[in-house]
XYZ file of C-alpha atoms in Angstrom:
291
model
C 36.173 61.830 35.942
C 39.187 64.634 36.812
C 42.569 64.202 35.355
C 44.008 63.796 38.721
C 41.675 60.593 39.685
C 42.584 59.021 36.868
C 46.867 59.261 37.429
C 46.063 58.794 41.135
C 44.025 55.645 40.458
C 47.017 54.555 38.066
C 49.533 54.837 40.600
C 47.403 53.128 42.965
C 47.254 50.132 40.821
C 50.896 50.515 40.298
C 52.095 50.830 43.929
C 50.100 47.415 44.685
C 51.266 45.544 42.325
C 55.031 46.765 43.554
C 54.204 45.688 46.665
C 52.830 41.975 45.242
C 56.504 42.363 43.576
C 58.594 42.632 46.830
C 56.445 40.473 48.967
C 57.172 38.080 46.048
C 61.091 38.717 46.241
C 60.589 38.469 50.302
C 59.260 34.700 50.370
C 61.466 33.492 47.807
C 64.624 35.199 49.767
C 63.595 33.639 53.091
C 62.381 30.457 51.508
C 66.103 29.874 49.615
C 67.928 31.256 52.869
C 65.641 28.687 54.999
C 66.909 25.731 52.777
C 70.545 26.487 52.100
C 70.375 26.824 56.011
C 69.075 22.920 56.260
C 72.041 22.452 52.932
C 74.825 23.476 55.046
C 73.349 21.266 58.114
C 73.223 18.176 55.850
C 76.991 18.877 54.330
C 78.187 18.378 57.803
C 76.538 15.114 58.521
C 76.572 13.613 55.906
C 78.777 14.593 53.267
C 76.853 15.887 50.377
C 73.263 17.381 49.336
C 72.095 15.034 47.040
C 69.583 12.985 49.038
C 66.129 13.587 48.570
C 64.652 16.533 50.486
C 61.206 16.952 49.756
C 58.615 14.119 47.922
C 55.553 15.264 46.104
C 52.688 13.484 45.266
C 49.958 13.906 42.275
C 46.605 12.513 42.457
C 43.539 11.941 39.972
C 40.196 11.850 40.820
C 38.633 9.356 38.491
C 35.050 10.485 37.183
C 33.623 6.907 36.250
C 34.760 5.584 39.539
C 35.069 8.352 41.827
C 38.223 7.195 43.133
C 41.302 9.269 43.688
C 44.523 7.748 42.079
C 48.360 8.267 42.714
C 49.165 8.144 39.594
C 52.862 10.083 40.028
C 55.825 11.683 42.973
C 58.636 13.346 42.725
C 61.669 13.168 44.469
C 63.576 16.666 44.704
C 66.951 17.802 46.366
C 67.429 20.967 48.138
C 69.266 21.890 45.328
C 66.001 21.215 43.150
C 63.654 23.084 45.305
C 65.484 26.391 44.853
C 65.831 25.968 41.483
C 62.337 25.956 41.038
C 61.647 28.980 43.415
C 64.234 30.923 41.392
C 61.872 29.563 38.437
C 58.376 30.346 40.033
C 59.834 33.682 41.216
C 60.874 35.031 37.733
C 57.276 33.873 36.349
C 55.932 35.453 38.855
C 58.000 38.573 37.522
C 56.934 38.048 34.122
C 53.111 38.735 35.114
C 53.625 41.686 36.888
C 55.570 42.944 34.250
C 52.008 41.842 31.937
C 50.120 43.245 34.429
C 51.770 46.615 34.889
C 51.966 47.054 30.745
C 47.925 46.919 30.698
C 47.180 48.761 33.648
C 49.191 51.030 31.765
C 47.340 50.995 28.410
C 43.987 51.354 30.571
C 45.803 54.498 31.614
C 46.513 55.734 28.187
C 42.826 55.061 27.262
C 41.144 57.042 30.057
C 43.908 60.344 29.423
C 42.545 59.543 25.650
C 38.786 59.752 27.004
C 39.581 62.506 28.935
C 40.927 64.823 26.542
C 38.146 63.933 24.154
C 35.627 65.340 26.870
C 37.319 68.500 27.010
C 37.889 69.260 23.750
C 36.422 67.299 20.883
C 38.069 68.711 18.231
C 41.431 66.392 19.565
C 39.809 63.495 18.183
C 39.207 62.822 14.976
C 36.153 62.559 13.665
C 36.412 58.670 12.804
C 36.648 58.234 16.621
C 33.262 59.888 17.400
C 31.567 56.440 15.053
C 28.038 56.990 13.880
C 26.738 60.121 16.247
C 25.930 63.643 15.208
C 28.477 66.010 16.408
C 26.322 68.428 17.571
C 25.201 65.834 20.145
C 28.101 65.100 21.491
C 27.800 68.549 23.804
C 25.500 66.662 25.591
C 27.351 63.382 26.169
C 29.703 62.598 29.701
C 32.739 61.489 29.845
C 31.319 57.599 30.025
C 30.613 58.013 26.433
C 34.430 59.220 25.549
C 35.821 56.722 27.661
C 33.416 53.637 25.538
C 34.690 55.210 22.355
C 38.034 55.334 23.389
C 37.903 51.253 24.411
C 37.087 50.439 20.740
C 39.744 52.652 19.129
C 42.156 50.113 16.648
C 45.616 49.308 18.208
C 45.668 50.514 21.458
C 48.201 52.096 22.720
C 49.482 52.738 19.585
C 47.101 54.842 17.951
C 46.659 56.845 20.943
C 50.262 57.789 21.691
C 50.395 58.630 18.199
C 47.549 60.710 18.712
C 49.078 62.820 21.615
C 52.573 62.975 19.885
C 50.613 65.511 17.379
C 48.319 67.197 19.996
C 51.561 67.371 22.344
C 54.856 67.997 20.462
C 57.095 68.702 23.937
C 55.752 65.012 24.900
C 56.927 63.740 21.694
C 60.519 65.320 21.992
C 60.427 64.049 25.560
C 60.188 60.572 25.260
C 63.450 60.598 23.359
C 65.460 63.309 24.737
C 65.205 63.569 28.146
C 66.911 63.579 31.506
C 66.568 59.798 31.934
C 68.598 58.907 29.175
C 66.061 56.592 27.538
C 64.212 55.847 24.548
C 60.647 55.792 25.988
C 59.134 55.050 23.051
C 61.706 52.386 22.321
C 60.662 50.950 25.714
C 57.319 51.134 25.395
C 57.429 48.794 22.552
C 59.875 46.681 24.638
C 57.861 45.897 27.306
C 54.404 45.312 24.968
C 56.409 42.789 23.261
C 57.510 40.841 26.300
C 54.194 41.328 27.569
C 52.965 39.322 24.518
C 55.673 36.679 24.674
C 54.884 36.299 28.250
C 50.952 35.934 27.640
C 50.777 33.747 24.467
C 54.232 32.065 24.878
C 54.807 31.600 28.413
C 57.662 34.004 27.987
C 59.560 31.865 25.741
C 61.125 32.170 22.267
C 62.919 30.159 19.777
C 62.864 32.825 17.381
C 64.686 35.605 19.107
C 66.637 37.380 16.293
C 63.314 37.495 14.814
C 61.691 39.006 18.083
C 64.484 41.702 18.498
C 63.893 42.515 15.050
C 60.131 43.203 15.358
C 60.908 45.398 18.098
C 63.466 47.547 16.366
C 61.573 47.820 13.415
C 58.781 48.871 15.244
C 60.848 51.548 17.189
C 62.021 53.132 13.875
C 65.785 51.341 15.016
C 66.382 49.016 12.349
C 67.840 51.095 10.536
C 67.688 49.264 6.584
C 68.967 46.148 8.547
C 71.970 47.932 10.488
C 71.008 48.015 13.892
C 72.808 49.493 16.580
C 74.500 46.581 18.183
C 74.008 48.219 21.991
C 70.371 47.592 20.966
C 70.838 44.354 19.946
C 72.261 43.386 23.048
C 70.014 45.715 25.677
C 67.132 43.372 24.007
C 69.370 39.864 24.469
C 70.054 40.798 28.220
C 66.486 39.915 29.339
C 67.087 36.341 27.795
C 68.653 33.452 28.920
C 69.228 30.585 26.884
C 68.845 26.571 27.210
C 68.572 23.890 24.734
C 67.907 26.273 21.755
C 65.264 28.037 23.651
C 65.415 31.590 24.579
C 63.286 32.826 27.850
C 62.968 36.240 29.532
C 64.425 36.646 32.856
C 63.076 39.777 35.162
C 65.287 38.824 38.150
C 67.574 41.103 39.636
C 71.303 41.095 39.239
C 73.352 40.815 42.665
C 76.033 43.550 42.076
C 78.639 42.603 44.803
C 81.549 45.267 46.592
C 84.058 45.676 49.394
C 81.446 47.910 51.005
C 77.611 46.759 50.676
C 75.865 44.141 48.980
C 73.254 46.086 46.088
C 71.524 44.630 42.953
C 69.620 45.728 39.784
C 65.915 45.555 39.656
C 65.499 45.057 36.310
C 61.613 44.352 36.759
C 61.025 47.851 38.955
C 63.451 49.864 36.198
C 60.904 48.300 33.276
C 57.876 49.514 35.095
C 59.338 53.043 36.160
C 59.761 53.407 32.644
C 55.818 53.043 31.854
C 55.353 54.891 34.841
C 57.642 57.943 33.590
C 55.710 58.270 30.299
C 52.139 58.248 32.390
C 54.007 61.051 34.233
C 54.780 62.917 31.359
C 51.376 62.578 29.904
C 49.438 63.243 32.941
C 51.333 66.573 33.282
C 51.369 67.857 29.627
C 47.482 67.223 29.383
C 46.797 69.163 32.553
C 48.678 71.950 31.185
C 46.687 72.399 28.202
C 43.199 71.282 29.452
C 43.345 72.484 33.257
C 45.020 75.678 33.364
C 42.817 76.655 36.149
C 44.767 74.278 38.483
């Protein structure tokens, strides 16, 4: 496989799983305009919004019997119903955000494969497992790219792997033009990936999770954070009853002149998509100079 099917098939990926991201953001707009529409209609007949709008019913089918049983309904206001859309809509955020972290790690193992093909001396030799190097001449990039699956702690190992082979890449993803921490954000987003995945994106433990992150990042600092950090990492939370839940929505930012807003799920992902960037262009200056 070339170096440039393997970014363009990443930002292929990418691009549709933006557009699953504003298609999402599109229903759930229309949707809450549609019922605070029918809100406004009800205010002025009958004087408030709390009857009951919608009614849902839940059924079992019984196995010994083969009926189907009501066993439950619920009654919701309008109010209600765009509460949970807000809700379903920020889930839905949470998996892209999932989503776009491993499409991004299957990225980082393909570049990995890839530069293994071209040069195997940019492994190391505890990569290469059992074979003979002076077989591995003969072997396609399939092989590099199997090898490269089974490598211990993904992305980790790998980024580590390219800060050596690539020190303007390292320097990058801390001093650059964006002004962010890539590596710090990288770790970021893996992190809420896991919450997300194993926790349904929910903490009760969140001193604990910033803390795992920062130590990770090389940002603890002997216990002394950086308090901006501290609170970057609290902004994707809001609480409730002791429980602590990331929220990928974006923030309505409200002026004399236009209505804009923060896209706090499409900034996250640009930031994966920045280091694939960076990596996809470094790597084709070393290995395809020919280009």
């Amino acid at each position: 496989m070339e170096l440039e099917e393997i970014f363009d098939e990443y930002i292929c990926k990418l691009e549709q799983l933006t557009i699953a991201k504003r298609s999402m953001k599109e229903i759930a707009v229309n949707e809450i305009n549609r019922l605070n529409q029918k809100k406004e209609k009800t205010l002025k007949v009958i004087g408030n919004n709390n009857f009951s709008h919608s009614t849902d019913f839940f059924f079992i089918e019984d196995p010994k019997s083969g009926q189907i049983i009501r066993y439950n309904y619920i009654k919701s206001t309008i109010d209600e119903n765009i509460k949970q859309i807000i809700l379903q809509k920020n889930k839905q955020y949470q998996w892209i955000l999932s989503e776009s972290f491993e499409i991004f790690r299957e990225f980082i193992i393909k570049l990995y494969a890839y530069i293994g093909y071209k040069d195997i001396n940019s492994w190391p030799l505890k990569d290469y497992g059992n074979i003979v190097l002076s077989e591995l001449s003969n072997k396609d990039y399939t092989y590099f790219l199997a090898q490269a699956k089974i490598k211990k702690d993904i992305p980790d190992s790998i980024l580590n792997r390219f800060r050596t082979i690539f020190p303007q890449y390292k320097n990058l993803e801390i001093n650059n033009k964006l002004n962010k921490n890539l590596n710090f954000e990288i770790i970021l987003i893996e992190h809420f990936r896991h919450l997300i995945v194993h926790c349904g994106g929910k903490t009760i433990e969140k001193p604990l999770f910033i803390e795992k992150i920062l130590k990770k990042s090389g940002l603890w600092n002997n216990g002394k954070p950086d308090s901006e950090k501290i609170d970057f990492i609290s902004s994707f939370f809001q609480s409730k009853d002791a429980i602590d839940a990331i929220r990928l929505l974006e923030i309505e930012s409200k002026n004399d002149a236009f209505d804009s807003y923060y896209d706090i799920l499409e900034n996250l992902m640009g930031s994966l998509t920045s280091i694939c960037f960076l990596l996809f262009n470094e790597i084709k200056s070393v290995y395809c100079k020919e280009i």
